[in-house]
C-alpha positions as YAML, in Angstrom:
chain: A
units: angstrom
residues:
- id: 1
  name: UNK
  ca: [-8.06, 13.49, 32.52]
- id: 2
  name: UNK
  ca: [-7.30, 10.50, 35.00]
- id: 3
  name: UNK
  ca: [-7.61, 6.97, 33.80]
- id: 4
  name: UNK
  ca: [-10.74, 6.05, 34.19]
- id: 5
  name: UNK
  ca: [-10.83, 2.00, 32.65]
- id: 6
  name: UNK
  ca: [-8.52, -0.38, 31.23]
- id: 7
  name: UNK
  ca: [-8.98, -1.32, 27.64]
- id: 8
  name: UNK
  ca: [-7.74, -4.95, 26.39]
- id: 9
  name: UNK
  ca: [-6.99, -4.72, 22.41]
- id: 10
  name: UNK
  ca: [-7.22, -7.88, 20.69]
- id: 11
  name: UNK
  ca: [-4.08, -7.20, 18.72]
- id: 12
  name: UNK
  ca: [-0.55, -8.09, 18.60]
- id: 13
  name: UNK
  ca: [-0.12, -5.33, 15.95]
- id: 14
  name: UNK
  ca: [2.17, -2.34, 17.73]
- id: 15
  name: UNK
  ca: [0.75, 0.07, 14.69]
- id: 16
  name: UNK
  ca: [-2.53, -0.95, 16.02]
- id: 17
  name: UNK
  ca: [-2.25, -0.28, 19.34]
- id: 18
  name: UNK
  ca: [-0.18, 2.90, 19.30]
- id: 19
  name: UNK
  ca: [-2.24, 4.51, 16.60]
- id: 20
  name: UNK
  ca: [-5.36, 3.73, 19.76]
- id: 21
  name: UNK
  ca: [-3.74, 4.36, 22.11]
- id: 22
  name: UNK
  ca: [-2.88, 8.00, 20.97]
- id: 23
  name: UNK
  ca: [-6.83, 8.31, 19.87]
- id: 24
  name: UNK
  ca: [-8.41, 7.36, 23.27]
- id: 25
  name: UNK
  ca: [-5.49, 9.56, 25.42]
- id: 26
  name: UNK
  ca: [-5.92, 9.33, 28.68]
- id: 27
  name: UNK
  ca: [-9.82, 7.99, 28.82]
- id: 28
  name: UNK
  ca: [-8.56, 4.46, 29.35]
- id: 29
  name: UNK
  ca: [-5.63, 2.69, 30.28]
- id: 30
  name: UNK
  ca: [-4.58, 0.92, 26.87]
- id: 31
  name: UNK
  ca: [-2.93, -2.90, 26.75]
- id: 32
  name: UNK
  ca: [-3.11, -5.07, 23.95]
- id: 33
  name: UNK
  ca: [-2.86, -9.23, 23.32]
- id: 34
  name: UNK
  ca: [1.45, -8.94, 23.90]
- id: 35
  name: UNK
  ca: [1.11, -8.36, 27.56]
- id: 36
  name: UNK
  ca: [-0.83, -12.02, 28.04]
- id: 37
  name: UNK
  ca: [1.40, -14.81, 26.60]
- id: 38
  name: UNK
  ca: [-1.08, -17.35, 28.09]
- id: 39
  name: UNK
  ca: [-3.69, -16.26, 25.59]
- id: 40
  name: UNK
  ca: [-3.21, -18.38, 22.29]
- id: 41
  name: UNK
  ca: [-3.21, -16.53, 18.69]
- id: 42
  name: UNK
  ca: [-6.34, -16.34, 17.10]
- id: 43
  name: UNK
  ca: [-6.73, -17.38, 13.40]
- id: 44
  name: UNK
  ca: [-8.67, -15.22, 11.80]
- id: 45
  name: UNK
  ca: [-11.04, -17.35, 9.39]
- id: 46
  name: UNK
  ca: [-14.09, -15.15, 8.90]
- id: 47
  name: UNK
  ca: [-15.05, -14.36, 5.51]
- id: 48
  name: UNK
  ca: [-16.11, -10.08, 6.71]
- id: 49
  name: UNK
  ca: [-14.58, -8.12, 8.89]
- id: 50
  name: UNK
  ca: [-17.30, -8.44, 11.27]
- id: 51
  name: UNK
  ca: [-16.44, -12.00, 11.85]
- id: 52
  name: UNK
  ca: [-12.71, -11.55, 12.06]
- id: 53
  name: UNK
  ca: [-13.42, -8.82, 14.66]
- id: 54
  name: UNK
  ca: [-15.36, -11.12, 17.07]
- id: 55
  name: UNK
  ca: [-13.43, -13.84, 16.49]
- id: 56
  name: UNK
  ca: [-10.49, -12.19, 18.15]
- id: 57
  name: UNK
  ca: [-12.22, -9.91, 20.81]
- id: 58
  name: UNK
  ca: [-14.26, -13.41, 22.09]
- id: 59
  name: UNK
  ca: [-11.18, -15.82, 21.86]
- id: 60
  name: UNK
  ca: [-9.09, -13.00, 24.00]
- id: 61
  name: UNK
  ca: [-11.63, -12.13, 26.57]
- id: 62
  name: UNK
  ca: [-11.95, -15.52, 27.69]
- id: 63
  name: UNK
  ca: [-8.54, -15.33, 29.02]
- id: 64
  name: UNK
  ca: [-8.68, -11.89, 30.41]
- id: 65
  name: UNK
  ca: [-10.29, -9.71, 32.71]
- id: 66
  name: UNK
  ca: [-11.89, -6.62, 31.50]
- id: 67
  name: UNK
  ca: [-12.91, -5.22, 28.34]
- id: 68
  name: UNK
  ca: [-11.53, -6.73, 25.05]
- id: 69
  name: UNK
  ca: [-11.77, -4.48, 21.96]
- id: 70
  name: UNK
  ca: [-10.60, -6.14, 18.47]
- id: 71
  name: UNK
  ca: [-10.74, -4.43, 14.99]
- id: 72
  name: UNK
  ca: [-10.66, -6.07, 11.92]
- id: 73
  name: UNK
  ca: [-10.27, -3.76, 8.84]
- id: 74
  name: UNK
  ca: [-8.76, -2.92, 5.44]
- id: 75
  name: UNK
  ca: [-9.01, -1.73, 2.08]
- id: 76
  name: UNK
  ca: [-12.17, -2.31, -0.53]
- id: 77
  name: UNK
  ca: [-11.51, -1.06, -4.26]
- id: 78
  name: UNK
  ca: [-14.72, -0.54, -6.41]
- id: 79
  name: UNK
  ca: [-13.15, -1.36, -9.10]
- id: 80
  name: UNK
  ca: [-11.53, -4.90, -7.68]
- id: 81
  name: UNK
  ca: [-15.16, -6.06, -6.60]
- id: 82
  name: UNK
  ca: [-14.09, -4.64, -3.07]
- id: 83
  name: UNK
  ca: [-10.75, -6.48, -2.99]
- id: 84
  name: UNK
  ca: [-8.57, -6.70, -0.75]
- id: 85
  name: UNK
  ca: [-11.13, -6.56, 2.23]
- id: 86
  name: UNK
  ca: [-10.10, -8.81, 4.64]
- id: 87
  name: UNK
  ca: [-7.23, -10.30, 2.83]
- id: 88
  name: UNK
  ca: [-6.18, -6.47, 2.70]
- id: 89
  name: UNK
  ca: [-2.80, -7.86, 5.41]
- id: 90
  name: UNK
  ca: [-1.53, -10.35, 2.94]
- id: 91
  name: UNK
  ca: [-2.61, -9.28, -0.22]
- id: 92
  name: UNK
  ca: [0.90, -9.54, -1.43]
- id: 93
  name: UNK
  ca: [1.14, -13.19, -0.49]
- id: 94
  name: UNK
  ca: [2.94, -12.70, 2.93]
- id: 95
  name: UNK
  ca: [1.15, -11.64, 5.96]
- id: 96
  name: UNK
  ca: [2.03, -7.95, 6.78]
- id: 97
  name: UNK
  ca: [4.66, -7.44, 3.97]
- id: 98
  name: UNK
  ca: [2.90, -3.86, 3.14]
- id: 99
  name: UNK
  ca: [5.77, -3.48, 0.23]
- id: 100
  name: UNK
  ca: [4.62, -6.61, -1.37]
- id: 101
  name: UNK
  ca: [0.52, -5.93, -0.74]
- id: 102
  name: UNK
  ca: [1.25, -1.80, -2.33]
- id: 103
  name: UNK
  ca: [3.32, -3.33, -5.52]
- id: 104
  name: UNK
  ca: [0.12, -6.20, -5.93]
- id: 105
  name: UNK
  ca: [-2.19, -3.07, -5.39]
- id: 106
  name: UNK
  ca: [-0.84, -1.00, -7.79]
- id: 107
  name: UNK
  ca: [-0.31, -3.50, -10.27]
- id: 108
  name: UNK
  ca: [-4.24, -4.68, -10.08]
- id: 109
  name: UNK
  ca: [-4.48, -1.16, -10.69]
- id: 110
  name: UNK
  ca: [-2.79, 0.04, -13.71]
- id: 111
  name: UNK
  ca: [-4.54, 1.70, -16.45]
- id: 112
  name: UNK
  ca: [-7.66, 1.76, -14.42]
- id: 113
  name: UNK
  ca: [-9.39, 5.63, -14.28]
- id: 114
  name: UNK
  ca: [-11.69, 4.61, -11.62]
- id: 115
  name: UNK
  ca: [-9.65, 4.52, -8.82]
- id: 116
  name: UNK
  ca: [-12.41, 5.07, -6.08]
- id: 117
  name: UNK
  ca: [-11.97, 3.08, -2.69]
- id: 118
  name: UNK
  ca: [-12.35, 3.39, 0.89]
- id: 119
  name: UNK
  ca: [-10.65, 2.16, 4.26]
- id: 120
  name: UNK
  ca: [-13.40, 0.12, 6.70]
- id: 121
  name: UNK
  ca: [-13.03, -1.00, 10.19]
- id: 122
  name: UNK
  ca: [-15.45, -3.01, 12.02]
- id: 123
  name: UNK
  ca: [-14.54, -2.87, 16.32]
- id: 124
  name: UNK
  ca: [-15.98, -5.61, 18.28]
- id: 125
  name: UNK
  ca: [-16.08, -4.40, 22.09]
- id: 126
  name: UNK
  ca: [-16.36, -8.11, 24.76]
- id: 127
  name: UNK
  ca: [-16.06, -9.34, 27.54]
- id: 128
  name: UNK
  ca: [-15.81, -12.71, 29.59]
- id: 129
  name: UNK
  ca: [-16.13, -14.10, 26.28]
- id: 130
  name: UNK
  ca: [-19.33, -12.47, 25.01]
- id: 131
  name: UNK
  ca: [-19.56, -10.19, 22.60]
- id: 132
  name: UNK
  ca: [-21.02, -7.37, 23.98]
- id: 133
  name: UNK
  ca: [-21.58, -4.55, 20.61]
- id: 134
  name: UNK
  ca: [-19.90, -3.82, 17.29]
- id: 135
  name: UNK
  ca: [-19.22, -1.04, 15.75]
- id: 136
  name: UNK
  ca: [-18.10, 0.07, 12.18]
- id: 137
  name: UNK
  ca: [-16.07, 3.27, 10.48]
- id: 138
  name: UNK
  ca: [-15.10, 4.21, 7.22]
- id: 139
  name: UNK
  ca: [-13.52, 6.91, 4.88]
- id: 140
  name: UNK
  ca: [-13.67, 7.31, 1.52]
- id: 141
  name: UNK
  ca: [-11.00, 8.11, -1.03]
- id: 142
  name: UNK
  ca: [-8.48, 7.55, -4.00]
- id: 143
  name: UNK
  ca: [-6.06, 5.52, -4.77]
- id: 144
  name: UNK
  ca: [-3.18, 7.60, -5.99]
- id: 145
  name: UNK
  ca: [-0.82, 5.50, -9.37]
- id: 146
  name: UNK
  ca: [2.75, 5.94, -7.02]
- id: 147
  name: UNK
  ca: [3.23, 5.99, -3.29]
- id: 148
  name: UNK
  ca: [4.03, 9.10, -1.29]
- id: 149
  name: UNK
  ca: [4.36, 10.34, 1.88]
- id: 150
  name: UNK
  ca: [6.52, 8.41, 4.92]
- id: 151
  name: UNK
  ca: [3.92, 8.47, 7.90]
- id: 152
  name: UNK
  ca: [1.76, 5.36, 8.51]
- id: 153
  name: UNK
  ca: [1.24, 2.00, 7.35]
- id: 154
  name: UNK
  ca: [0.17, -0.83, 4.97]
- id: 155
  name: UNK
  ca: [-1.88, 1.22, 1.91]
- id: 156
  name: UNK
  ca: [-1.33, 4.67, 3.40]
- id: 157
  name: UNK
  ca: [0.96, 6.04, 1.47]
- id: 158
  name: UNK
  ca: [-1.38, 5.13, -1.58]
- id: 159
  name: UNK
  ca: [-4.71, 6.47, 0.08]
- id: 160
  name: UNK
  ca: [-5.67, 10.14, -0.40]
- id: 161
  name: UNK
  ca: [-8.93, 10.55, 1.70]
- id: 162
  name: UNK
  ca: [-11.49, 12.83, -0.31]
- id: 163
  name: UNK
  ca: [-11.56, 16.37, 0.44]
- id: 164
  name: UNK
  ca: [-7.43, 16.52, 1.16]
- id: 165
  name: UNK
  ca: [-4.44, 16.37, -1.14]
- id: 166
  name: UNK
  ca: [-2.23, 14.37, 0.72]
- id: 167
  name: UNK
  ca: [-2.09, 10.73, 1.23]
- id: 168
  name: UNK
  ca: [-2.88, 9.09, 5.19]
- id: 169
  name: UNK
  ca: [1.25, 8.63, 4.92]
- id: 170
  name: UNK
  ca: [1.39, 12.51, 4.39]
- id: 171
  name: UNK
  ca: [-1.05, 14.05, 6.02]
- id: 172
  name: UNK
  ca: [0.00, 15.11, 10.05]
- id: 173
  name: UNK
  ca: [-0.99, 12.77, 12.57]
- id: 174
  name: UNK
  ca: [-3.76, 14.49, 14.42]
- id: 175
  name: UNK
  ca: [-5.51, 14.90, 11.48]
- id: 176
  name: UNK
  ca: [-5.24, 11.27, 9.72]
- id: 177
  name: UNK
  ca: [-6.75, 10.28, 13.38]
- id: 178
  name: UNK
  ca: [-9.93, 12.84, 13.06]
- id: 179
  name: UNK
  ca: [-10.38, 11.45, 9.58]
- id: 180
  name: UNK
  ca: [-9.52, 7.65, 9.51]
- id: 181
  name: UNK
  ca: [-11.91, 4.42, 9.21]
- id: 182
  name: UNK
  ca: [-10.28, 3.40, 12.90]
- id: 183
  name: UNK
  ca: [-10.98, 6.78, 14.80]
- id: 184
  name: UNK
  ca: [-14.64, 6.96, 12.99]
- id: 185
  name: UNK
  ca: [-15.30, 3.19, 14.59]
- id: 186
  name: UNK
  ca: [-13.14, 4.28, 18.10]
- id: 187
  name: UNK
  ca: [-15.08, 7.66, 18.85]
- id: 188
  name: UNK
  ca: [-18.59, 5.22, 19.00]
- id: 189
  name: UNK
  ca: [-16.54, 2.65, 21.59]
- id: 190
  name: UNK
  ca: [-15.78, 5.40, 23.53]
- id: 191
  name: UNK
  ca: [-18.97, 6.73, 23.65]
- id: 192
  name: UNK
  ca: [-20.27, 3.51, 24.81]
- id: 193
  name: UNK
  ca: [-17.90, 2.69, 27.40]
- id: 194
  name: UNK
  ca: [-18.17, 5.94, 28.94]
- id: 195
  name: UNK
  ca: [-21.67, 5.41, 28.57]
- id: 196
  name: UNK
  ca: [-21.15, 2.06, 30.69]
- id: 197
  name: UNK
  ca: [-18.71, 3.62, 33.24]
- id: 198
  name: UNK
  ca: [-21.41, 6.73, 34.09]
- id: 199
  name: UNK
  ca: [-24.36, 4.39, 34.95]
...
């Protein structure tokens, strides 16, 4: 299928944008925030993912053309009052250290039985600096009591998504990206933009 748009992620996360780009194929024609040194890093001070998303997609597309899409998304644990949510990155008390945010997980989590939690992601799609819709995924799951399973990122290897035996970090790529919070929120942008690019 040819290229049909270009897609602007709001991310200088290479996780992030591989783990898109390999969802959308060849629909769009996938950059993210490294390719435009002039635009400045956005600090992400929303209290829901919501606002963390549109923070970043507004702040980027006012220094790009095109459309901006920016995710904001994590863990929630019933039984930690929904923590980590947005503070799911630096849980551990460094930003992106997933070793450090697993061992604070799993240590929150001993001796609890309910171990019920879910992975959310909230996509804000703009441009010119206006937001123009948001959407939202999630899956549902267990937290497992060790990790397992190589594949993935951040609390992967501790997720098992209900209905499979393997963790994200286990289970084969093409089906973590049927199943995950990010691909549930993706397949609506997609829809929308092709939506857009028909009229």
């Amino acid at each position: 299928m040819p290229v049909s748009q270009r897609l602007i992620l709001a991310t200088r996360n290479l996780h992030k944008t591989m783990e898109i780009r390999t969802m959308v194929g060849d629909n769009f024609d996938v950059h993210d925030a490294t390719e435009f040194p002039d635009c400045s890093e956005i600090e992400e001070t929303g209290v829901t993912f919501l606002e963390n998303a549109r923070l970043k997609a507004l702040g980027i597309s006012r220094c790009v053309e095109g459309w901006v899409l920016s995710d904001d998304s994590g863990l929630e644990v019933d039984v930690l009052d929904g923590a980590p949510g947005v503070g799911s990155s630096s849980y551990g008390g460094e930003e992106g250290n997933h070793a450090k945010n697993n061992a604070r997980l799993l240590l929150e989590m001993a001796g609890k039985t309910n171990r019920r939690a879910r992975f959310r992601c909230v996509m804000v799609l703009a441009r010119d600096g206006v937001e123009i819709e948001n959407f939202s995924g999630a899956v549902e799951g267990q937290l497992i009591e060790s990790p397992h399973g190589e594949g993935g990122f951040g609390y992967d290897s501790l997720f098992k998504p209900t209905g499979h035996h393997q963790t994200f970090a286990e289970l084969d790529l093409e089906i973590k990206n049927t199943l995950s919070h990010r691909s549930r929120a993706l397949v609506k942008v997609i829809a929308y933009l092709q939506g857009q690019h028909a009229k």
